[in-house]
PDB file of C-alpha atoms and ligand atoms in Angstrom:
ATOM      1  CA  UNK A 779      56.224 -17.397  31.417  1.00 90.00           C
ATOM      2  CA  UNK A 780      57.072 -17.718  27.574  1.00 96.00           C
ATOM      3  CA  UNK A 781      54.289 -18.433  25.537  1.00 97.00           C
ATOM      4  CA  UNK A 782      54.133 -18.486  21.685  1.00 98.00           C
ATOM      5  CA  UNK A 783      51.616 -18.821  19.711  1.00 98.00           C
ATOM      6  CA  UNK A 784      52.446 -21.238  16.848  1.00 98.00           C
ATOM      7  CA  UNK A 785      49.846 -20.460  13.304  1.00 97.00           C
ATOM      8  CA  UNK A 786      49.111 -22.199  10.336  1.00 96.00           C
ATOM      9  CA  UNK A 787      46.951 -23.580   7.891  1.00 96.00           C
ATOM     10  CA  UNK A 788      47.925 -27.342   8.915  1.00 97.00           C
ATOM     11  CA  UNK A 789      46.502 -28.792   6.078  1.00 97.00           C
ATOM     12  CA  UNK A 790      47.406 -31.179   6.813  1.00 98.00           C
ATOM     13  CA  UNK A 791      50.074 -31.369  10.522  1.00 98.00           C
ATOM     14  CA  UNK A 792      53.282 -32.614   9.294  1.00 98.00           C
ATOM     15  CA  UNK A 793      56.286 -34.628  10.895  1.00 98.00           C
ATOM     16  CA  UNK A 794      58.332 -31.027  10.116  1.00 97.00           C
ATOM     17  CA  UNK A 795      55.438 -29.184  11.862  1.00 98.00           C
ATOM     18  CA  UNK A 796      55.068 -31.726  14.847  1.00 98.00           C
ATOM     19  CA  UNK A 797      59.402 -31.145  15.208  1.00 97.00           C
ATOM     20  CA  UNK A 798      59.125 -27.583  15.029  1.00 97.00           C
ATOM     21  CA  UNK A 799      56.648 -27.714  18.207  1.00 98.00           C
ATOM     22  CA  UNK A 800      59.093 -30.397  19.732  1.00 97.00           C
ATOM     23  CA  UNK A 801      61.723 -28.236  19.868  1.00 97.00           C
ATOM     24  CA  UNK A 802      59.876 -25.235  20.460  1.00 98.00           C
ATOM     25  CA  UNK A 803      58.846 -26.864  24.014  1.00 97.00           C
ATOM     26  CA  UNK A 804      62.558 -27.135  24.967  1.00 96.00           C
ATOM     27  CA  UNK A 805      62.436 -23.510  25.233  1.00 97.00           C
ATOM     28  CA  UNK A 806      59.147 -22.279  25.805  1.00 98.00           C
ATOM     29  CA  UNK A 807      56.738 -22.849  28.490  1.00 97.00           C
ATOM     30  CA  UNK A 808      53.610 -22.977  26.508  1.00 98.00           C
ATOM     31  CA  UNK A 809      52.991 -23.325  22.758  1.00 98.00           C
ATOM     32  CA  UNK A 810      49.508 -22.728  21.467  1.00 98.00           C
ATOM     33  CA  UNK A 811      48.758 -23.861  17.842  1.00 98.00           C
ATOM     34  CA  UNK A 812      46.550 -22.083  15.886  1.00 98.00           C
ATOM     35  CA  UNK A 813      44.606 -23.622  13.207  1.00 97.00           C
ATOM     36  CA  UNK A 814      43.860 -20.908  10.830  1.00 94.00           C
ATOM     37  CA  UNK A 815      39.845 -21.242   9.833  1.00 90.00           C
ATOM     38  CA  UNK A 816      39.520 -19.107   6.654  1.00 80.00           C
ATOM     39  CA  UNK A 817      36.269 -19.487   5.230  1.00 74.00           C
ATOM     40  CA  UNK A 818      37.596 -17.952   1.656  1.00 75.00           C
ATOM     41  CA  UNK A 819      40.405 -20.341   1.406  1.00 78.00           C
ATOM     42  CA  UNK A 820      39.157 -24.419   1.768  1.00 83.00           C
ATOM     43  CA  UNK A 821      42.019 -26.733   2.120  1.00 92.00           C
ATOM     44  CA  UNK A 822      41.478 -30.184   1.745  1.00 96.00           C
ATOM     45  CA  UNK A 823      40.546 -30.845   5.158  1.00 97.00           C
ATOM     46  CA  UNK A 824      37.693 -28.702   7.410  1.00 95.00           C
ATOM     47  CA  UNK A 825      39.054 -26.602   9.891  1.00 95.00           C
ATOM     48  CA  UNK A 826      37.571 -29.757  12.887  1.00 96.00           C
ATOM     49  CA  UNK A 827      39.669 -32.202  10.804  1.00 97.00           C
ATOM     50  CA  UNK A 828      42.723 -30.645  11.024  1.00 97.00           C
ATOM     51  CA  UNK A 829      42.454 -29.385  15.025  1.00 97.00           C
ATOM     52  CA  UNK A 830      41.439 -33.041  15.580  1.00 97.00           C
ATOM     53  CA  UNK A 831      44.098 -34.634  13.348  1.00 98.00           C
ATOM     54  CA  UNK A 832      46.568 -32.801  15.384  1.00 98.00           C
ATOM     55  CA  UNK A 833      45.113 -33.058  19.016  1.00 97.00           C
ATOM     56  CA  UNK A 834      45.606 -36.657  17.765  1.00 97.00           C
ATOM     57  CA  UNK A 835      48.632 -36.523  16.881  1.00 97.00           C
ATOM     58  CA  UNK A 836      49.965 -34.887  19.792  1.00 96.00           C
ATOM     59  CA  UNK A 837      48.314 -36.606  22.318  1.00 92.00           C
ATOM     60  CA  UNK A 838      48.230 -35.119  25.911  1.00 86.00           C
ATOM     61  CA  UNK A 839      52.104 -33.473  25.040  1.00 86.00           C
ATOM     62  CA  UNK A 840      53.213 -31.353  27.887  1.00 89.00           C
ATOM     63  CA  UNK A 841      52.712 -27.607  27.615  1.00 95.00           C
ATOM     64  CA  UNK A 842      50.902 -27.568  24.417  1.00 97.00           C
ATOM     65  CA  UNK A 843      47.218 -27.156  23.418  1.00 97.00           C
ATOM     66  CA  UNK A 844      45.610 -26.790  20.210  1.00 97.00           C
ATOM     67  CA  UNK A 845      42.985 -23.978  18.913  1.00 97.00           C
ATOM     68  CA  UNK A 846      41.330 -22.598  16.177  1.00 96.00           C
ATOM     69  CA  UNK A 847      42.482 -18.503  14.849  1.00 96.00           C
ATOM     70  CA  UNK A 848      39.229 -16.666  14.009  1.00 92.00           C
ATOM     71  CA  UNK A 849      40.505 -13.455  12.020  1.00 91.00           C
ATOM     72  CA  UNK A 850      43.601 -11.964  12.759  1.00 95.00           C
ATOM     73  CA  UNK A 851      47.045 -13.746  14.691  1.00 96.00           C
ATOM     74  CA  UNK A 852      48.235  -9.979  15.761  1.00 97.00           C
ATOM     75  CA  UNK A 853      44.246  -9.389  17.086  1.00 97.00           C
ATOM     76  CA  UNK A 854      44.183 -13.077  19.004  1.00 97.00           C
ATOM     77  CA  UNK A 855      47.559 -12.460  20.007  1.00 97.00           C
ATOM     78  CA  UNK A 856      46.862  -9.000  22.049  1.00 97.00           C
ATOM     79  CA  UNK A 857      43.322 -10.031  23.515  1.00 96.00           C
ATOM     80  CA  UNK A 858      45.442 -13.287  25.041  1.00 96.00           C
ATOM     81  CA  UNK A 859      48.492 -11.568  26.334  1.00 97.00           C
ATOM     82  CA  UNK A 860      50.768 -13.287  24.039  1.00 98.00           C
ATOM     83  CA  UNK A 861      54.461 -11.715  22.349  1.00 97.00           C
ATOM     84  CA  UNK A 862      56.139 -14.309  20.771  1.00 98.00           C
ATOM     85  CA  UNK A 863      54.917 -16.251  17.428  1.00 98.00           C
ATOM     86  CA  UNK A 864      56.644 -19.177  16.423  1.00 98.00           C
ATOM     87  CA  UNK A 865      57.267 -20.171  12.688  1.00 97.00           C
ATOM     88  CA  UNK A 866      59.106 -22.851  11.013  1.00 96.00           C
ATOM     89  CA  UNK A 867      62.014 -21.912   8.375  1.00 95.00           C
ATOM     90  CA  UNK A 868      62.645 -24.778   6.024  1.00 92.00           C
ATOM     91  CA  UNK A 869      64.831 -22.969   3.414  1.00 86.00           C
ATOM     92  CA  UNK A 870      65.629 -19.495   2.522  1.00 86.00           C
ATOM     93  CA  UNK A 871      62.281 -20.084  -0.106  1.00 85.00           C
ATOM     94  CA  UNK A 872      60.311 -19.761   3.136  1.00 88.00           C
ATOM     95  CA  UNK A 873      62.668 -16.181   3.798  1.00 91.00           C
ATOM     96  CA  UNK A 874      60.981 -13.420   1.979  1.00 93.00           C
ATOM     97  CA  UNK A 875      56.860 -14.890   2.858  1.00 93.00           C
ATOM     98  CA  UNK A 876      57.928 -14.623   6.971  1.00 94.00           C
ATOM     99  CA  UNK A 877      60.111 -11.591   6.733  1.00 95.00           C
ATOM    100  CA  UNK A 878      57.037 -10.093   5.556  1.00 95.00           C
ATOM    101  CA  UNK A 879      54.597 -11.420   7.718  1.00 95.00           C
ATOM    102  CA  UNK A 880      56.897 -11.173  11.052  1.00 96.00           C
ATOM    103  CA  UNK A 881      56.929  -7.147  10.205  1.00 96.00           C
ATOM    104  CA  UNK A 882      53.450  -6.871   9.142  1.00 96.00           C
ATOM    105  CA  UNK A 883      52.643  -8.532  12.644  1.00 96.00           C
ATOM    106  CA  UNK A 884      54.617  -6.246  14.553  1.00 95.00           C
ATOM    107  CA  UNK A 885      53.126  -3.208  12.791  1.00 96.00           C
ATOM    108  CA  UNK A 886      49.870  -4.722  13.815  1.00 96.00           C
ATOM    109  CA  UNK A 887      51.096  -5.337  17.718  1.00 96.00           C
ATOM    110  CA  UNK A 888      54.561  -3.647  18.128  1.00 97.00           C
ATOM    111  CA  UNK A 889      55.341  -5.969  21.376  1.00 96.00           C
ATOM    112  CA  UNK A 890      54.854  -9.221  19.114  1.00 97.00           C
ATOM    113  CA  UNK A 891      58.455 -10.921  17.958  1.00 96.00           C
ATOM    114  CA  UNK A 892      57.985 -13.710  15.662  1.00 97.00           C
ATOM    115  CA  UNK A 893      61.423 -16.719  16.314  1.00 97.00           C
ATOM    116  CA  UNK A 894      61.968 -18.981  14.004  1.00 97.00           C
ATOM    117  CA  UNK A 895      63.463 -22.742  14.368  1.00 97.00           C
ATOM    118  CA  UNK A 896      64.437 -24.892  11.889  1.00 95.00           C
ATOM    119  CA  UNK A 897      63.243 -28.524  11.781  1.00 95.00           C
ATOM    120  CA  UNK A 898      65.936 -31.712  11.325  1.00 95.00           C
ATOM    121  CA  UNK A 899      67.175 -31.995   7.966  1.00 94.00           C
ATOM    122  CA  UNK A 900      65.652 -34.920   7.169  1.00 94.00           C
ATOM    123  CA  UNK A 901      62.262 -32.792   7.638  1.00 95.00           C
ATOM    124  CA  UNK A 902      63.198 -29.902   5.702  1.00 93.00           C
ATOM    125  CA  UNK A 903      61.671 -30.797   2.420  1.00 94.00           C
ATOM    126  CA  UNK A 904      58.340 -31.853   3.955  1.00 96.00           C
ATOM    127  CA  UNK A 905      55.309 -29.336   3.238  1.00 96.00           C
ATOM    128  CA  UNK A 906      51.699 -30.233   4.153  1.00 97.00           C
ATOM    129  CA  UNK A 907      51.177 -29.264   0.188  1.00 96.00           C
ATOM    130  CA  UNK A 908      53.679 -32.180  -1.304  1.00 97.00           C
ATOM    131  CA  UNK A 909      52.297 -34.739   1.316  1.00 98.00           C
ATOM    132  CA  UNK A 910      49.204 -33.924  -0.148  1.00 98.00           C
ATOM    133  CA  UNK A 911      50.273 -34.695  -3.785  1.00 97.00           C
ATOM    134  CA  UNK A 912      51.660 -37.943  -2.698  1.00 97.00           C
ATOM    135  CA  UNK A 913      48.739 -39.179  -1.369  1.00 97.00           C
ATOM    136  CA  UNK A 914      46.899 -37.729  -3.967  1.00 96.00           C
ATOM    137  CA  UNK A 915      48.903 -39.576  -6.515  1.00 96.00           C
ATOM    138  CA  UNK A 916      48.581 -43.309  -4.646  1.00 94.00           C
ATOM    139  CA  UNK A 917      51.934 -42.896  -2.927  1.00 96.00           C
ATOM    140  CA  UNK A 918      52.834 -44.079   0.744  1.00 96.00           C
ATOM    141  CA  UNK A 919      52.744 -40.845   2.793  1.00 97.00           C
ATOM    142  CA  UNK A 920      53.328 -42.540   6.449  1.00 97.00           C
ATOM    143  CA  UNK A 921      57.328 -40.937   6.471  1.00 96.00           C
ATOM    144  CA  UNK A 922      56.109 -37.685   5.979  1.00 98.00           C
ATOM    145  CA  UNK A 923      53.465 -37.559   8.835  1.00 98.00           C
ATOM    146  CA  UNK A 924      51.781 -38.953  11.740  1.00 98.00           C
ATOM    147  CA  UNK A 925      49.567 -42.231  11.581  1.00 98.00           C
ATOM    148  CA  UNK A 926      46.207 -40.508  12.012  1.00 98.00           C
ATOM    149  CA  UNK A 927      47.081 -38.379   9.387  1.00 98.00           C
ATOM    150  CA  UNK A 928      48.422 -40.881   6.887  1.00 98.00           C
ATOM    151  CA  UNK A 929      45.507 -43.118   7.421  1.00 97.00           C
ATOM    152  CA  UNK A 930      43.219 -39.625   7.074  1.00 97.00           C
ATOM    153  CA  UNK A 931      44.627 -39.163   3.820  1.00 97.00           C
ATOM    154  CA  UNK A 932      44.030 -42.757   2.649  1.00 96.00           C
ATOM    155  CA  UNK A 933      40.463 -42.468   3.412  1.00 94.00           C
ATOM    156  CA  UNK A 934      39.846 -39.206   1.993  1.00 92.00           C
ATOM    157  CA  UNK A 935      41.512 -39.745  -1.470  1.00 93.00           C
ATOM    158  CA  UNK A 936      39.729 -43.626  -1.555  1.00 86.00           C
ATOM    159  CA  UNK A 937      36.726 -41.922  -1.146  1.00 69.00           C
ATOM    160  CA  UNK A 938      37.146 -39.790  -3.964  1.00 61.00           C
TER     161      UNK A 938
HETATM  162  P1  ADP B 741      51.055 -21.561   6.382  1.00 50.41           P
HETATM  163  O1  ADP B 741      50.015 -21.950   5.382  1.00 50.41           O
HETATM  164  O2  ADP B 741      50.647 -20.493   7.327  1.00 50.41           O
HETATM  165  O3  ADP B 741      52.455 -21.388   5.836  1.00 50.41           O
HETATM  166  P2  ADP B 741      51.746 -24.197   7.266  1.00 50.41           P
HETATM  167  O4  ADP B 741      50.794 -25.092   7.964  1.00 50.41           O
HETATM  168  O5  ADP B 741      52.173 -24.586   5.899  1.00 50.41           O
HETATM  169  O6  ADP B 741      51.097 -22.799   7.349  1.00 50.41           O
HETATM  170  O7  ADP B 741      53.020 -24.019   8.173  1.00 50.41           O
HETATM  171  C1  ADP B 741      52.991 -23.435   9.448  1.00 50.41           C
HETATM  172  C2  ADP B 741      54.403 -23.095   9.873  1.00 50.41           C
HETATM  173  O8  ADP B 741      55.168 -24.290   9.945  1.00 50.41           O
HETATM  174  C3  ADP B 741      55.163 -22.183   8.913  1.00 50.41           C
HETATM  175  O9  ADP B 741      56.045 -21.373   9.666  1.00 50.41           O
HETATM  176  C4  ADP B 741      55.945 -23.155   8.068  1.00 50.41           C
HETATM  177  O10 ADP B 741      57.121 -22.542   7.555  1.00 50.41           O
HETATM  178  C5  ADP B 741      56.289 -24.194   9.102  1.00 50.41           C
HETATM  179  N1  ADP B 741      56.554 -25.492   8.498  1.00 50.41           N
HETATM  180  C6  ADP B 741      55.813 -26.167   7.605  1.00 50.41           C
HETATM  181  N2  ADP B 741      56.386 -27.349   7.264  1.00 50.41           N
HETATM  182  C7  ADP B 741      57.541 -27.396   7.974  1.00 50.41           C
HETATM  183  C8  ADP B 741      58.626 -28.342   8.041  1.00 50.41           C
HETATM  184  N3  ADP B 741      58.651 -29.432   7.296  1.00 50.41           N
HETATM  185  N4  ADP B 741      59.627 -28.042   8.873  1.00 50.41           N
HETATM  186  C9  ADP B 741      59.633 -26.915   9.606  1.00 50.41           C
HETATM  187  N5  ADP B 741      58.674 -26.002   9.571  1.00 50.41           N
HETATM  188  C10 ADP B 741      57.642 -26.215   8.774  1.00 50.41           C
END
């Protein structure tokens, strides 16, 4: 049984992201996202928003579920049995930021092996950060992610 554990900050899920866990399930059994809750570090949505907003946006897919990473991936990882964490590599500016954490992981839990797949081209340039800025900004953000989240965004920055 392959299952991978697939962390972030998922601030918020992505059309890139929701790819990367597409074609992770092609060859994986299970994928678990984790929705890193780090109470120094406040994105623009809570921690609930974004594990909803993706639960959402995923609906009821096959051989994935959704939770939220208290403290460390390498610590969650162990205590559940799991070995493989999957990442998404956009471009080599992603590189040098996973090289590190893949090896800093495996220090942590030497049986953990972090894969990598890249996401269609056409999602390559999409990061939850420039979505944000868009929206931010007025612009139409409903290429870059899923409709719960575009309509999320709306709300949040007509609020403000
Ligand atoms: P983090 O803050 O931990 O980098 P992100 O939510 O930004 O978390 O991303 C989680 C993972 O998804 C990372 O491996 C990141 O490289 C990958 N990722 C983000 N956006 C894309 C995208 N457009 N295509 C493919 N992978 C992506």
């Amino acid at each position: 049984m392959k299952r991978a554990l697939y962390p972030g900050s998922f601030d918020p899920i992505t059309l890139g992201h929701i790819d990367v866990i597409q074609r992770g399930t092609q060859v994986l059994d299970e994928i678990i996202v984790a929705v890193a809750h780090n109470d120094a570090k406040q994105g623009l949505f809570s921690t609930d928003e974004r594990l909803e907003m993706i639960r959402q946006a995923l609906g009821s897919k096959k051989g994935v579920t959704v939770v939220k990473l208290d403290g460390l991936l390498a610590d969650y990882a162990r205590h559940q049995g799991i070995k493989i964490i999957l990442r998404g590599l956009r471009a080599v500016s992603d590189f040098e930021f996973e090289f590190q954490m893949a090896l800093a992981n495996r220090r942590l839990f030497p049986q953990l092996e972090t894969i990598y797949l890249t996401p269609k081209e056409e999602y390559s340039f999409i990061s939850s950060r420039i979505v944000k800025e868009i929206a931010r900004l007025g612009g139409d953000v409903s290429q870059f992610v899923p409709p719960v989240v575009s309509a999320r965004l709306k709300a949040k920055f007509t609020a403000a």
